[in-house]
Coordinates of C-alpha atoms in Angstrom, one line a residue:
Q1 CA 96.5 99.0 82.0
M2 CA 95.3 97.7 85.4
Q3 CA 91.9 99.3 86.2
V4 CA 90.6 99.4 90.1
V5 CA 87.6 99.3 91.2
E6 CA 86.1 100.2 95.6
S7 CA 82.9 99.0 96.8
G8 CA 81.3 98.1 99.4
G9 CA 81.0 102.0 101.2
G10 CA 78.0 103.6 102.4
L11 CA 76.5 105.5 106.0
V12 CA 76.7 103.9 109.7
Q13 CA 76.5 104.5 113.1
P14 CA 79.3 104.6 115.3
G15 CA 80.4 101.6 116.7
G16 CA 79.4 100.2 113.4
S17 CA 81.2 98.4 110.5
L18 CA 81.5 97.9 107.4
R19 CA 83.6 95.5 104.8
L20 CA 85.4 97.2 101.7
S21 CA 86.1 95.3 98.4
C22 CA 88.9 96.7 95.9
A23 CA 89.3 94.3 92.9
A24 CA 91.7 95.5 90.1
S25 CA 92.5 93.8 86.7
G26 CA 93.9 94.0 83.7
S27 CA 97.7 92.9 84.3
V28 CA 97.3 91.9 88.2
F29 CA 99.6 89.3 88.4
S30 CA 102.8 91.9 88.6
I31 CA 100.8 93.4 91.4
Y32 CA 102.8 93.1 95.0
A33 CA 101.4 95.7 97.4
M34 CA 97.9 96.7 97.8
A35 CA 97.0 100.0 100.2
W36 CA 94.1 101.7 101.1
Y37 CA 94.0 105.5 102.1
R38 CA 91.1 107.8 102.6
Q39 CA 90.6 111.5 102.6
A40 CA 88.2 113.7 104.9
P41 CA 87.4 117.3 103.4
G42 CA 89.2 119.5 104.0
K43 CA 92.4 116.8 105.1
Q44 CA 94.9 116.1 103.3
R45 CA 94.6 112.3 101.4
E46 CA 96.4 109.5 104.4
L47 CA 97.0 106.0 104.5
V48 CA 95.2 103.8 105.7
A49 CA 96.8 100.4 105.6
T50 CA 98.7 98.7 103.7
I51 CA 99.3 94.7 103.2
R52 CA 102.6 92.9 100.5
R53 CA 102.6 90.1 99.1
S54 CA 103.5 86.6 101.8
S55 CA 104.0 89.6 104.4
S56 CA 102.0 90.7 106.9
A57 CA 100.1 94.1 107.5
N58 CA 101.1 97.4 108.5
Y59 CA 98.1 100.0 109.9
A60 CA 97.9 103.4 111.1
D61 CA 97.9 104.3 114.7
S62 CA 94.5 105.3 114.4
V63 CA 92.9 102.1 112.9
K64 CA 95.4 99.5 115.0
G65 CA 92.9 97.1 116.2
R66 CA 90.2 98.3 114.5
F67 CA 90.9 98.1 110.9
T68 CA 91.9 94.9 109.1
I69 CA 93.0 94.2 105.5
S70 CA 93.1 91.4 104.0
S71 CA 95.6 89.1 102.0
I72 CA 95.6 89.7 98.2
S73 CA 94.9 87.0 97.1
S74 CA 94.0 86.7 92.7
D75 CA 91.6 84.3 91.0
N76 CA 89.9 85.0 86.7
G77 CA 92.0 87.1 86.3
K78 CA 91.1 89.6 89.2
T79 CA 93.0 90.3 92.2
T80 CA 91.0 91.7 95.7
T81 CA 92.0 92.4 99.0
Y82 CA 89.3 93.7 101.5
L83 CA 89.3 95.4 104.6
Q84 CA 87.1 95.5 108.2
M85 CA 86.6 98.2 109.2
N86 CA 84.8 97.8 113.3
S87 CA 84.0 99.4 116.0
L88 CA 83.6 102.8 113.4
K89 CA 84.1 106.6 114.0
F90 CA 83.7 110.1 113.4
E91 CA 86.6 110.7 112.8
D92 CA 87.2 108.1 109.9
T93 CA 84.3 109.5 107.9
A94 CA 86.1 110.6 105.2
V95 CA 86.4 109.2 101.0
Y96 CA 88.9 106.0 101.0
Y97 CA 90.8 104.5 97.6
C98 CA 92.1 101.3 97.0
N99 CA 96.2 101.9 95.3
A100 CA 97.5 98.6 93.6
E101 CA 101.3 98.5 92.8
P102 CA 103.0 96.6 90.3
A103 CA 106.6 94.8 90.7
A104 CA 106.6 97.3 87.5
G105 CA 104.6 100.6 86.2
P106 CA 102.7 103.4 88.0
S107 CA 100.7 102.3 90.3
A108 CA 96.5 101.8 90.1
W109 CA 93.7 104.6 92.0
G110 CA 90.0 103.1 92.4
Q111 CA 87.4 105.7 92.0
G112 CA 86.8 106.0 95.8
T113 CA 83.5 105.3 97.6
Q114 CA 82.0 107.1 100.4
V115 CA 81.9 105.6 104.0
T116 CA 79.7 107.6 106.3
V117 CA 80.1 107.6 109.8
S118 CA 77.0 109.7 111.8
S119 CA 74.2 109.2 114.1

């Protein structure tokens, strides 16, 4: 069974940067796509960025040019991806979730990491 853990959230001022990490373990070599989602208070969870092995990334319009998702890498039983977030805005405040999608079977979610953009 796959486990997903996010880290790297925190409090940052507008215009600042954060780097989120996502690590998946357990049956990781079957992972072919990973994605970041976010959910702000009172809002639905939304897709932020996706990456597939040997493929380019896709981004929500609201984060294009500011966020970068890294390629998927696997090593020592873990598969990782990162989300570099620059020029953060108040509206980026949310809980950020990582999703790891295997070639077969259900995808796995992490517990989320809080990102707060505040002055």
